[in-house]
PDB file of C-alpha atoms in Angstrom:
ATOM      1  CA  UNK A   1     -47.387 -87.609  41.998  1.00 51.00           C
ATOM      2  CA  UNK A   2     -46.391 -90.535  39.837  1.00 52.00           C
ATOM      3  CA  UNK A   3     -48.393 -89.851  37.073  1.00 54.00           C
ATOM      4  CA  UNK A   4     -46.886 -86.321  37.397  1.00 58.00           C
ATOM      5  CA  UNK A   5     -43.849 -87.736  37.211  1.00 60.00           C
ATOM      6  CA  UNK A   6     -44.305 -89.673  34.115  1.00 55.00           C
ATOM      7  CA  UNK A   7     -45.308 -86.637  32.109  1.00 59.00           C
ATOM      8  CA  UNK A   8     -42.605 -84.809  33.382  1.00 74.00           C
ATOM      9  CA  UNK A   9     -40.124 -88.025  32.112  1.00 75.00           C
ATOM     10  CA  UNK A  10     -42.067 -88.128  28.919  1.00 80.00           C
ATOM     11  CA  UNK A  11     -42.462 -84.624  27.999  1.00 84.00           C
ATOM     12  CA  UNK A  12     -38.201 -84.099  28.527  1.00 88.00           C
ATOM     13  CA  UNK A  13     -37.658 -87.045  25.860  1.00 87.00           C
ATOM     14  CA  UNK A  14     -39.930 -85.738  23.624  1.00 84.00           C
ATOM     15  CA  UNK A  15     -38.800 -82.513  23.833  1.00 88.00           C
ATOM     16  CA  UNK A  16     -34.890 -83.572  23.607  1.00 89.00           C
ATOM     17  CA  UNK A  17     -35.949 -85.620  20.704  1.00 87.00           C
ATOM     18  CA  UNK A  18     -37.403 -82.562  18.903  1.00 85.00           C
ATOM     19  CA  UNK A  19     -34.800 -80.368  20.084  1.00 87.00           C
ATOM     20  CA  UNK A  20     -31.907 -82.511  18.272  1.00 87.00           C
ATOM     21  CA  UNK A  21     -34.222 -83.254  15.185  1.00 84.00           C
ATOM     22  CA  UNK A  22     -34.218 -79.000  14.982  1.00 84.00           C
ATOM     23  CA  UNK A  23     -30.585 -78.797  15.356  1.00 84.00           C
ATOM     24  CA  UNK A  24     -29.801 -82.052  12.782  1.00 84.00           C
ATOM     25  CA  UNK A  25     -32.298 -80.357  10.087  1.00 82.00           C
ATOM     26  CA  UNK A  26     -32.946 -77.167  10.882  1.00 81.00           C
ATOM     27  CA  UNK A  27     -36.112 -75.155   9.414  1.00 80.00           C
ATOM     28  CA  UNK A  28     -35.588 -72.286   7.221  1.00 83.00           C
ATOM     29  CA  UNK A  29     -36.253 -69.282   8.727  1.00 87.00           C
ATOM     30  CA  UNK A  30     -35.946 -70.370  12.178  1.00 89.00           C
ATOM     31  CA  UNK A  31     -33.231 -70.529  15.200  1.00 90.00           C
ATOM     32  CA  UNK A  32     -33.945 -72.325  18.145  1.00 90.00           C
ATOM     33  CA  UNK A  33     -32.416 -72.095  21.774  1.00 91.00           C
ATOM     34  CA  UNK A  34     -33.091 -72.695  25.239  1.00 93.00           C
ATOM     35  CA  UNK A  35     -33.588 -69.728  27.229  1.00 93.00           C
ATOM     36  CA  UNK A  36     -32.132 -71.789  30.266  1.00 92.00           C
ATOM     37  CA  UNK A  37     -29.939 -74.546  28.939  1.00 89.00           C
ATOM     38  CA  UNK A  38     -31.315 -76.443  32.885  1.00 88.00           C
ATOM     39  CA  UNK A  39     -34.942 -75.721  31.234  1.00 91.00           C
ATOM     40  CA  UNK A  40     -36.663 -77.677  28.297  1.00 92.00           C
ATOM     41  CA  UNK A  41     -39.644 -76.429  28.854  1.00 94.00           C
ATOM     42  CA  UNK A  42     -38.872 -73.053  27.215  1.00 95.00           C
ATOM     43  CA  UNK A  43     -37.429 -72.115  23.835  1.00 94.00           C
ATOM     44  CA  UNK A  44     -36.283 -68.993  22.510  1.00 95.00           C
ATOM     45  CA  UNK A  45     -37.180 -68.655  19.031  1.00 93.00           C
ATOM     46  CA  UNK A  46     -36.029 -66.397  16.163  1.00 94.00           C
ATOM     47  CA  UNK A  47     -37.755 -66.021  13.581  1.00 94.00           C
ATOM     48  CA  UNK A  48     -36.081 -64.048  10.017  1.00 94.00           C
ATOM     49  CA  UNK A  49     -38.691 -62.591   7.993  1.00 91.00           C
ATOM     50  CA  UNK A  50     -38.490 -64.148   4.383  1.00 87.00           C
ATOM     51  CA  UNK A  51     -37.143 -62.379   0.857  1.00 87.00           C
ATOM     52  CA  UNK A  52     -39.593 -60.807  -1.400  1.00 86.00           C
ATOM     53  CA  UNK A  53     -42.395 -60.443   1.247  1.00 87.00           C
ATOM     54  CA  UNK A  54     -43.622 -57.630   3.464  1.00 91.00           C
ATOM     55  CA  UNK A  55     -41.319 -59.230   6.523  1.00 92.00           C
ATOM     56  CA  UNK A  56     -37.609 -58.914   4.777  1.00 92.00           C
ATOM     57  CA  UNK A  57     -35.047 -58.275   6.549  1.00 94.00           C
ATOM     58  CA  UNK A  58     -36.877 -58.916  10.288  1.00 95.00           C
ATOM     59  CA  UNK A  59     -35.526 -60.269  13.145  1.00 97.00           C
ATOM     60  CA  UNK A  60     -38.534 -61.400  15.090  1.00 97.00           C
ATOM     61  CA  UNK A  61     -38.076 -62.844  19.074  1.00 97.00           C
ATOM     62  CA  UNK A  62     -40.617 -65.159  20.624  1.00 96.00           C
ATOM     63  CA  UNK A  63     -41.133 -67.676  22.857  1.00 96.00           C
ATOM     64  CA  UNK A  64     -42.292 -71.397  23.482  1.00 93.00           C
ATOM     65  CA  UNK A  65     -43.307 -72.505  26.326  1.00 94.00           C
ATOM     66  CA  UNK A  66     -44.739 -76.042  26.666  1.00 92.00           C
ATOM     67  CA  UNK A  67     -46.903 -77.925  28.798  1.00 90.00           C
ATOM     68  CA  UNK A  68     -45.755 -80.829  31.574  1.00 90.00           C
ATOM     69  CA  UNK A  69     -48.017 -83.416  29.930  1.00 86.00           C
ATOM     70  CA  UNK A  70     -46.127 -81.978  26.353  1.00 86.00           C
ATOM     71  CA  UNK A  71     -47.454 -83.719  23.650  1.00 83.00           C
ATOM     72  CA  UNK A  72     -50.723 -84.380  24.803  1.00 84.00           C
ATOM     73  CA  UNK A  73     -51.383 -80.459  25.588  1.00 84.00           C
ATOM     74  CA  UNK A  74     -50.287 -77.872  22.844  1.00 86.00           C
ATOM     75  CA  UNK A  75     -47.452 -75.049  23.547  1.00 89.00           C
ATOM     76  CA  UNK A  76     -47.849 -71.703  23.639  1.00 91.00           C
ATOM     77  CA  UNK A  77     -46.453 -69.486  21.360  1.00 93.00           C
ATOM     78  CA  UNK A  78     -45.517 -65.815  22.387  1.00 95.00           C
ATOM     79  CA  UNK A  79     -43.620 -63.299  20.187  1.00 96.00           C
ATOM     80  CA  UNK A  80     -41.483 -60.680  22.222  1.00 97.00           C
ATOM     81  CA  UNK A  81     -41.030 -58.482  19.570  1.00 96.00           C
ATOM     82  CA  UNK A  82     -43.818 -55.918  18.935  1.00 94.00           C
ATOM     83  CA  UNK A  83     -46.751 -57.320  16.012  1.00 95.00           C
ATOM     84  CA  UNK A  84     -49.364 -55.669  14.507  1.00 95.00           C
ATOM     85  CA  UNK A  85     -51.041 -58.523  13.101  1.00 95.00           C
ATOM     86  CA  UNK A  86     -54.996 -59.716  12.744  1.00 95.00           C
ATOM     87  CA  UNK A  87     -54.196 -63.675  15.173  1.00 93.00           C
ATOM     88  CA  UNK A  88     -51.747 -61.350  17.628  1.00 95.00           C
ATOM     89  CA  UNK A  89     -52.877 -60.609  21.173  1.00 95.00           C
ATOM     90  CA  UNK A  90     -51.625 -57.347  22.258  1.00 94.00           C
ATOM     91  CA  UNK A  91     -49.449 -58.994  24.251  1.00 95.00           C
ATOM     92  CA  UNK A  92     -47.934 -61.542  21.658  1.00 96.00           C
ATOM     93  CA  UNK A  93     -49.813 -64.613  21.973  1.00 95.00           C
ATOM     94  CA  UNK A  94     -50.230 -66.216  18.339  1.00 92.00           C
ATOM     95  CA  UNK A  95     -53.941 -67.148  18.333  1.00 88.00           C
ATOM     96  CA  UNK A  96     -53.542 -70.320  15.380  1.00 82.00           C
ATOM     97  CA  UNK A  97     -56.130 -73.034  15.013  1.00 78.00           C
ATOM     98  CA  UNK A  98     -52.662 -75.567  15.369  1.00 77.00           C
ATOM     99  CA  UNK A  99     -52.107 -74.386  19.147  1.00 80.00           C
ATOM    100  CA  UNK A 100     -55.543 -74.950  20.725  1.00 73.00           C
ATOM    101  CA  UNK A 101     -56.301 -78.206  22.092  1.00 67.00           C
ATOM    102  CA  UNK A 102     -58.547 -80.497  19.457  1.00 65.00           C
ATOM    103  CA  UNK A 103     -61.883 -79.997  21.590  1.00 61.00           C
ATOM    104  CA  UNK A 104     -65.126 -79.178  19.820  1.00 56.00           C
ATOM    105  CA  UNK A 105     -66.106 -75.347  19.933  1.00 57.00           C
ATOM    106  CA  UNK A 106     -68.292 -75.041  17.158  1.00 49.00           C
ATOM    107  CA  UNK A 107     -68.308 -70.900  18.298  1.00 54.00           C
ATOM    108  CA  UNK A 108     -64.510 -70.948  17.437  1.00 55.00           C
ATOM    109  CA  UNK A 109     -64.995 -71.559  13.499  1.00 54.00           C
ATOM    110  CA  UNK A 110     -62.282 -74.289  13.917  1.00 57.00           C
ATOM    111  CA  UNK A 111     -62.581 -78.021  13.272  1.00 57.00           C
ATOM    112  CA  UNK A 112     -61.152 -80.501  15.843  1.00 56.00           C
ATOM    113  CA  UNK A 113     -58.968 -81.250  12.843  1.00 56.00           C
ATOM    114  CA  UNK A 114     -57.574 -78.353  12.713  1.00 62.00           C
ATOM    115  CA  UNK A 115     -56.214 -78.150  16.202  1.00 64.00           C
ATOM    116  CA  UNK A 116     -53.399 -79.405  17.916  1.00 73.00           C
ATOM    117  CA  UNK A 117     -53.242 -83.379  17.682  1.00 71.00           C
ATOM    118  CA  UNK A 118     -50.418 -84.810  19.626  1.00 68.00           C
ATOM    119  CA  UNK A 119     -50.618 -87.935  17.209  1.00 60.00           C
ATOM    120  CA  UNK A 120     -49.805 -85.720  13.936  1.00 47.00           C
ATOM    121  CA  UNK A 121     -48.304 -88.715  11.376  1.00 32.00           C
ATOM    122  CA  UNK A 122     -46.236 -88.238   8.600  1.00 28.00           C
ATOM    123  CA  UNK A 123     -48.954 -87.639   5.694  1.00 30.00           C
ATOM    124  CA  UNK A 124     -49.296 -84.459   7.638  1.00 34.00           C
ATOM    125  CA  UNK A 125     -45.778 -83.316   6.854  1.00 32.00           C
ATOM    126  CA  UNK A 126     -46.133 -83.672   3.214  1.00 33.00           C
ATOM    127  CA  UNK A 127     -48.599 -80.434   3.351  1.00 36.00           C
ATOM    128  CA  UNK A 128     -45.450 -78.362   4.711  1.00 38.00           C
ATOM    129  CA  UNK A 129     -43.819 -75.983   2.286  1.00 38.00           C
ATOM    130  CA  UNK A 130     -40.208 -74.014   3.472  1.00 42.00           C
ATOM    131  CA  UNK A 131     -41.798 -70.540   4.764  1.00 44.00           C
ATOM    132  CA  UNK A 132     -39.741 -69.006   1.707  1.00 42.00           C
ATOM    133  CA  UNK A 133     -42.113 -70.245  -0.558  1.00 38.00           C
ATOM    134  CA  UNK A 134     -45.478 -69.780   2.129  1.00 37.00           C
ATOM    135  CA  UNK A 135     -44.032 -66.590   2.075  1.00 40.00           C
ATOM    136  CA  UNK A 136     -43.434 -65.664  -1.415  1.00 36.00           C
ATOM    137  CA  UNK A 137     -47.666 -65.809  -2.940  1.00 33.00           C
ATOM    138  CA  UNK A 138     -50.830 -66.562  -1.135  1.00 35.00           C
ATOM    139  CA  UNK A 139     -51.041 -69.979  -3.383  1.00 33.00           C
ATOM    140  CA  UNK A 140     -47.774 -71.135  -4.406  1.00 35.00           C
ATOM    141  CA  UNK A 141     -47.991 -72.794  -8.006  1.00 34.00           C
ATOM    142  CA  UNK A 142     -46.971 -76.213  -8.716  1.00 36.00           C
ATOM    143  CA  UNK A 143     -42.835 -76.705  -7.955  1.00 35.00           C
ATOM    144  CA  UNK A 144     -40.349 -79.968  -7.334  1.00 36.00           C
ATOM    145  CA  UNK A 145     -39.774 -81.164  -3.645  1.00 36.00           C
ATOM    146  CA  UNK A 146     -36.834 -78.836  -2.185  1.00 36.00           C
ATOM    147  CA  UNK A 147     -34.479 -80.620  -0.232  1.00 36.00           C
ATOM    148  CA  UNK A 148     -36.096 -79.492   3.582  1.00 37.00           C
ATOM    149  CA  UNK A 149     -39.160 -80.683   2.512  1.00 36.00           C
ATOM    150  CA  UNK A 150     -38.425 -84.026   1.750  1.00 32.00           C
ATOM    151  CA  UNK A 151     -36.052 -84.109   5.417  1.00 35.00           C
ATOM    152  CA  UNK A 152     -39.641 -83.169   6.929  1.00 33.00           C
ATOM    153  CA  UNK A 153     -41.356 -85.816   5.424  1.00 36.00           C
ATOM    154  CA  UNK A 154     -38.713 -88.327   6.215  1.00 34.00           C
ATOM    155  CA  UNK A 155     -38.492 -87.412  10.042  1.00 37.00           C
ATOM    156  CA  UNK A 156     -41.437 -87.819  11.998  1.00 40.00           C
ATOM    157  CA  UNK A 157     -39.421 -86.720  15.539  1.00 40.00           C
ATOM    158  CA  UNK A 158     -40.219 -83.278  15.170  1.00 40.00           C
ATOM    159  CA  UNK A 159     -43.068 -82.865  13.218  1.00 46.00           C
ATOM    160  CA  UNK A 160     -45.711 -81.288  15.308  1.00 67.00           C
ATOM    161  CA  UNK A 161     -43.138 -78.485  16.266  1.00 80.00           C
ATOM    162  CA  UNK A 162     -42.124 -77.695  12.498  1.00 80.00           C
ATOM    163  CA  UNK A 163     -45.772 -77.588  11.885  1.00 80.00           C
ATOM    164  CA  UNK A 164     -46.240 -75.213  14.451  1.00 84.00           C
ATOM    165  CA  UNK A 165     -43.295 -72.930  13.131  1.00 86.00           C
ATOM    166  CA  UNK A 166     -44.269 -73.337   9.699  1.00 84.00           C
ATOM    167  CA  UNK A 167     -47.574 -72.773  10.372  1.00 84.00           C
ATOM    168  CA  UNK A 168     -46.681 -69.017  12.075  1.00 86.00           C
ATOM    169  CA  UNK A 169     -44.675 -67.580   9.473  1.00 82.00           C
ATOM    170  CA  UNK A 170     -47.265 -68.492   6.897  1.00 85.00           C
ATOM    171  CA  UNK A 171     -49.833 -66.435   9.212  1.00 87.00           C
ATOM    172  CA  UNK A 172     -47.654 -63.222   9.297  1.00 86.00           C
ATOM    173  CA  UNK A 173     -48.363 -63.105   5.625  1.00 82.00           C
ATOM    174  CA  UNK A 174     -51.590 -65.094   5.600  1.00 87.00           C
ATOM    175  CA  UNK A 175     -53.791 -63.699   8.136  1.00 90.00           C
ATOM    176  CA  UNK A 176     -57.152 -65.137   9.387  1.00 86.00           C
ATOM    177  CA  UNK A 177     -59.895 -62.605   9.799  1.00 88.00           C
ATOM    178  CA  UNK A 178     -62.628 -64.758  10.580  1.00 84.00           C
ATOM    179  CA  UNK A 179     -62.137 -64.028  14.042  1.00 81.00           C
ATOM    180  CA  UNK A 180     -59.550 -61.888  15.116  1.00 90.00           C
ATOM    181  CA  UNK A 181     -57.128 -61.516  17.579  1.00 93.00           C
ATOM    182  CA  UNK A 182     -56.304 -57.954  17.126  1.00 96.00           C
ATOM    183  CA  UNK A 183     -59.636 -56.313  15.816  1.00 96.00           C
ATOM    184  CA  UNK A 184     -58.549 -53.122  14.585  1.00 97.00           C
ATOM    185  CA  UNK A 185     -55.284 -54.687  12.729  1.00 96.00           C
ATOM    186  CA  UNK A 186     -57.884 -57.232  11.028  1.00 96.00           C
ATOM    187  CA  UNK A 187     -59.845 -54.108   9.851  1.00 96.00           C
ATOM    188  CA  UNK A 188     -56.658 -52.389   8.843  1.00 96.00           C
ATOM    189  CA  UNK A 189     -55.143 -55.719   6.939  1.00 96.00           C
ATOM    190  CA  UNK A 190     -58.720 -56.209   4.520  1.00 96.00           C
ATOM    191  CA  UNK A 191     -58.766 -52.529   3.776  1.00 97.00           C
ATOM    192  CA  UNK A 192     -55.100 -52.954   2.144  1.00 96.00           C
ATOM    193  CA  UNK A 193     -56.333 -56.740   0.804  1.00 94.00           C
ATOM    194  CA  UNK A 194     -59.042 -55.381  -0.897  1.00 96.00           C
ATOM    195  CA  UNK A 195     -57.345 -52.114  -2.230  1.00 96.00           C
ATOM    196  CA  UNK A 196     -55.327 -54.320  -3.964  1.00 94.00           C
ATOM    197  CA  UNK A 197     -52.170 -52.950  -1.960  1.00 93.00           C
ATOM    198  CA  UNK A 198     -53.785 -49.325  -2.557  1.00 96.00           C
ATOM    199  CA  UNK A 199     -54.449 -48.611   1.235  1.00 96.00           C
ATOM    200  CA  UNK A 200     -50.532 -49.038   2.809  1.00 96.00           C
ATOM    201  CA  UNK A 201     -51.549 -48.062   6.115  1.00 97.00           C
ATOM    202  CA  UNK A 202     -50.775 -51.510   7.459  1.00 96.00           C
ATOM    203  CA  UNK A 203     -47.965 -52.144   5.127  1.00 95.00           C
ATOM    204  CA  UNK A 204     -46.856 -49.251   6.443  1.00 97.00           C
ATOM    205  CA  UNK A 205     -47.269 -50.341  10.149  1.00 96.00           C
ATOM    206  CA  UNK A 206     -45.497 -54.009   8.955  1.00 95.00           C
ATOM    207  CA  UNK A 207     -42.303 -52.219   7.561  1.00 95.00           C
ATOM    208  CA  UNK A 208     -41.383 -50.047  10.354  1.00 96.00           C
ATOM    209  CA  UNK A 209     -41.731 -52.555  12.514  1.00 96.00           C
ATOM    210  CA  UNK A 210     -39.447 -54.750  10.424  1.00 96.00           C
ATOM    211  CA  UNK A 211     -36.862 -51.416  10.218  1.00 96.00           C
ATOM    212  CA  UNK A 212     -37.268 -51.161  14.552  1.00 96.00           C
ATOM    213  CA  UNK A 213     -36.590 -55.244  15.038  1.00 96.00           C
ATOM    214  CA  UNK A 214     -32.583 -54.476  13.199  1.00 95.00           C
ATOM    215  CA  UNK A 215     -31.890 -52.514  16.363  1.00 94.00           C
ATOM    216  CA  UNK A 216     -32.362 -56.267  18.138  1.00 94.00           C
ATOM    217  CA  UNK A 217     -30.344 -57.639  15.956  1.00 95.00           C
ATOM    218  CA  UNK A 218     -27.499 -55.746  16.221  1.00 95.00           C
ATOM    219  CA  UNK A 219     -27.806 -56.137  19.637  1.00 95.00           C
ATOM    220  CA  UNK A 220     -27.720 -59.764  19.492  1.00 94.00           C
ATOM    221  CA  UNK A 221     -24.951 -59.778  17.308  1.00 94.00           C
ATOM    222  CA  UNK A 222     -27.247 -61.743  14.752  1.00 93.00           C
ATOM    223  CA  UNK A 223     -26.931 -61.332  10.859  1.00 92.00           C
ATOM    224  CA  UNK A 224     -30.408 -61.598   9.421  1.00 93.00           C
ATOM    225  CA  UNK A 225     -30.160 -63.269   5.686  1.00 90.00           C
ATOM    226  CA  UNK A 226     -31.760 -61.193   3.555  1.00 86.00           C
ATOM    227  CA  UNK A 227     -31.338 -62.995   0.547  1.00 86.00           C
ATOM    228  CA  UNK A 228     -32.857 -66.536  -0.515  1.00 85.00           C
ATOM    229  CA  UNK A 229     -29.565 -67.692  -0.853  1.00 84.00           C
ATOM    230  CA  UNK A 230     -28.787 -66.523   2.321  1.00 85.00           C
ATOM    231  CA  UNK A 231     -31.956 -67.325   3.630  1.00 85.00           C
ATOM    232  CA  UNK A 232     -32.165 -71.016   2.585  1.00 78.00           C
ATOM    233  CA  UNK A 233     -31.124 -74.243   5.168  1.00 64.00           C
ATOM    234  CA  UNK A 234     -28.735 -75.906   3.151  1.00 57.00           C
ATOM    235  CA  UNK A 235     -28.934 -79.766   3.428  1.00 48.00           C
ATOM    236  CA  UNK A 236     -27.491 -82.758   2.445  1.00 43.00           C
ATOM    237  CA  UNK A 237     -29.656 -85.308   1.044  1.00 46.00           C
ATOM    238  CA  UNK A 238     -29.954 -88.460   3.215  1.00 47.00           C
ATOM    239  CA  UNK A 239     -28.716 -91.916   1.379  1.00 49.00           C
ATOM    240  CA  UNK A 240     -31.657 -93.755   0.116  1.00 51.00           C
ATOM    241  CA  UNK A 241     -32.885 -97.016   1.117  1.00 49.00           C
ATOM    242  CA  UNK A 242     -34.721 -99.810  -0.675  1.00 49.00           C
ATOM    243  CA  UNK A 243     -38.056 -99.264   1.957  1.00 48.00           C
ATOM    244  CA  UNK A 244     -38.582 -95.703   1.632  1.00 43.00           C
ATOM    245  CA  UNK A 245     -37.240 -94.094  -2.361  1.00 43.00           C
ATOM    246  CA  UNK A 246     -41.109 -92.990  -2.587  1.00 39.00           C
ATOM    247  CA  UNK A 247     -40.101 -89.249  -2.782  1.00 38.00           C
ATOM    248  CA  UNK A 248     -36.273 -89.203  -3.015  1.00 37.00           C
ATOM    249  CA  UNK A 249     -35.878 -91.477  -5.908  1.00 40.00           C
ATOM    250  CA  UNK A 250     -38.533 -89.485  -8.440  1.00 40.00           C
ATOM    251  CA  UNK A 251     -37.799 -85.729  -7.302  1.00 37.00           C
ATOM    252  CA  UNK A 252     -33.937 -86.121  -7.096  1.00 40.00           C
ATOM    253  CA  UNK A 253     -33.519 -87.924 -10.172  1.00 43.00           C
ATOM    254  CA  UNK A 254     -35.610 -84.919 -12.207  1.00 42.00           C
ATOM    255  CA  UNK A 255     -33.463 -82.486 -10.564  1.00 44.00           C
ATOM    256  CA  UNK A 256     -31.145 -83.381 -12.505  1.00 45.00           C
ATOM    257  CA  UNK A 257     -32.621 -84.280 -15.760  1.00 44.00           C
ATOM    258  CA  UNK A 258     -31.191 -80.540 -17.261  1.00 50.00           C
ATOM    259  CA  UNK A 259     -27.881 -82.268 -17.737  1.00 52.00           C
ATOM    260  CA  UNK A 260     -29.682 -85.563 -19.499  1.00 51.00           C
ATOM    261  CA  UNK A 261     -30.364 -86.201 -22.759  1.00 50.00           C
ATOM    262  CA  UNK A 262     -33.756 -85.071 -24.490  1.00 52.00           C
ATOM    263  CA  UNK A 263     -34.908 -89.029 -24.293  1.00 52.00           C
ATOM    264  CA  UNK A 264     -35.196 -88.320 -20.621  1.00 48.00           C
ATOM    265  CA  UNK A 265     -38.562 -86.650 -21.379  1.00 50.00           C
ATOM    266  CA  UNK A 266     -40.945 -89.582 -20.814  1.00 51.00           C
ATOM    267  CA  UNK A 267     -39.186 -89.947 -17.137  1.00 49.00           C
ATOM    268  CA  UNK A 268     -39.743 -86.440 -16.217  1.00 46.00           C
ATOM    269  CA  UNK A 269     -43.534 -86.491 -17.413  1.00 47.00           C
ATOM    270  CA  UNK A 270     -44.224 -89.263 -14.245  1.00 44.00           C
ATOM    271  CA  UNK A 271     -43.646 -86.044 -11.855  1.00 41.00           C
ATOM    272  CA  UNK A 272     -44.232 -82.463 -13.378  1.00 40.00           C
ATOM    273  CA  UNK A 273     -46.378 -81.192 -16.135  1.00 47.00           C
ATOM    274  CA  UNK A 274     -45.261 -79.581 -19.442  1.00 47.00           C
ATOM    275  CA  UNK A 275     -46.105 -76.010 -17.614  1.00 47.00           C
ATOM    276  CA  UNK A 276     -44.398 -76.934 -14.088  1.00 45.00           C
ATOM    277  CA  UNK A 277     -41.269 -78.885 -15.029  1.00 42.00           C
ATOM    278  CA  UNK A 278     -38.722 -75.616 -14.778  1.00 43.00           C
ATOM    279  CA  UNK A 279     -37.051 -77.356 -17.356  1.00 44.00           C
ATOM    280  CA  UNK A 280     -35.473 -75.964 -20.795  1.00 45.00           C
ATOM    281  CA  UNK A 281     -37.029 -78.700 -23.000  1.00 49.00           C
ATOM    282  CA  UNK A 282     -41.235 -77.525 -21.442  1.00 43.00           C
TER     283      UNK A 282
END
């Protein structure tokens, strides 16, 4: 019973701490609530599907539950809304490498690495890209730090949940079909992946679904951003400090080297390359 307890007291401060880390910097793409504001344990999650992909314009509902002994034990993710989708159960269960506990199954295909770990560090965080951009091509090229990035790098309160959420919306457009969830959506998905978009029968199956979830959000009185201007957490970058200008200083100072004189050029070199810089002078 007291060890009970003491997951029970550990598992609400962890999950208070993440909840107010979501709220403080919010994820693109993403709102989070309680389903019972007397109940940590589960989250309501809406997900908007991100401009210039296959999921624009959806309003996507699932839920989170987690574990007593949360962050030692993954959560489970559910979606509510209907998904065809290759890692979907047919009853909405996300089936992700992230959520199953780090044991080793070499049957699975999936490294203990690649599982939940309830110690996730920082370095980890530096992988995460804003879903917009997960979203937007299968390898997104070379591009400067955006703003939610950085916050996600700075804030290690947090982390393992934005990975999770991250991690989800860059598997709607991403699937894995080394072993399925949803069989006969994996088949459908590589026939239209290797048609080179030719075969739209699951494309097809994606946008109607997207067109059904505006019914929900209508319902729920919720205004799904449908541009990336729209669609884009807008935050304010955090004063830097002497101990920790590793990212902030170098990315944020380029940012603004458009307005700088062309003698600036040696400074931007230290981050970006002549093809990547987004610059006028490259």
């Amino acid at each position: 019973m007291a060890q009970n307890r003491h997951h029970v007291a550990s598992s609400q401060k962890a999950l208070m701490l993440e909840m107010k880390s979501l709220q403080d910097e919010p994820v693109e793409g993403f709102k989070i609530t309680l389903v019972d504001e007397s109940d940590l344990y589960n989250w309501e999650v809406a997900i908007f599907g991100p401009p210039n992909t296959h999921y624009e314009g959806g309003y996507f509902k699932a839920r989170i539950k987690f574990p007593i002994d949360y962050p030692y034990s993954p959560p489970a993710f559910r979606f509510l809304t209907k998904m065809w989708h290759p890692n979907i159960y047919e009853n909405g269960d996300v089936c992700i490498s992230i959520l199953h506990p780090p044991v080793d199954d070499p049957q699975s295909g999936e490294l203990p690495s690649e599982r939940w770990n309830p110690t996730q560090n920082v370095s980890v965080s530096c992988l995460v890209l804003p879903p917009s951009l997960l979203l937007s091509a299968p390898f997104p090229s070379p591009h400067p730090v955006l703003p939610s990035t950085i916050l996600i790098t700075r804030s290690a309160v947090g982390l393992s949940l934005r990975t999770i959420l991250l991690s989800v919306i860059s598997l709607l457009n991403e699937p894995n079909t080394f072993s399925p969830a949803n069989v006969d959506a994996s088949v459908m998905y590589r026939k239209w992946r290797d048609s080179k978009g030719k075969d739209r029968e699951y494309i097809e199956i994606i946008r109607k679904q997207v067109v059904a979830t505006k019914a929900d959000a209508e319902r729920d009185g919720v205004k799904v951003p449908v541009t990336l201007d729209e669609y884009c957490v807008r935050t304010q970058v955090p004063p830097t400090d002497d101990g920790s200008n590793l990212l902030y200083d170098d990315y944020y100072d380029d940012e603004e080297l458009d307005d700088d004189d062309d003698d600036e050029d040696d400074d931007e070199d230290c981050c970006y390359d002549e093809d990547d810089s987004g610059t006028e002078d490259s």
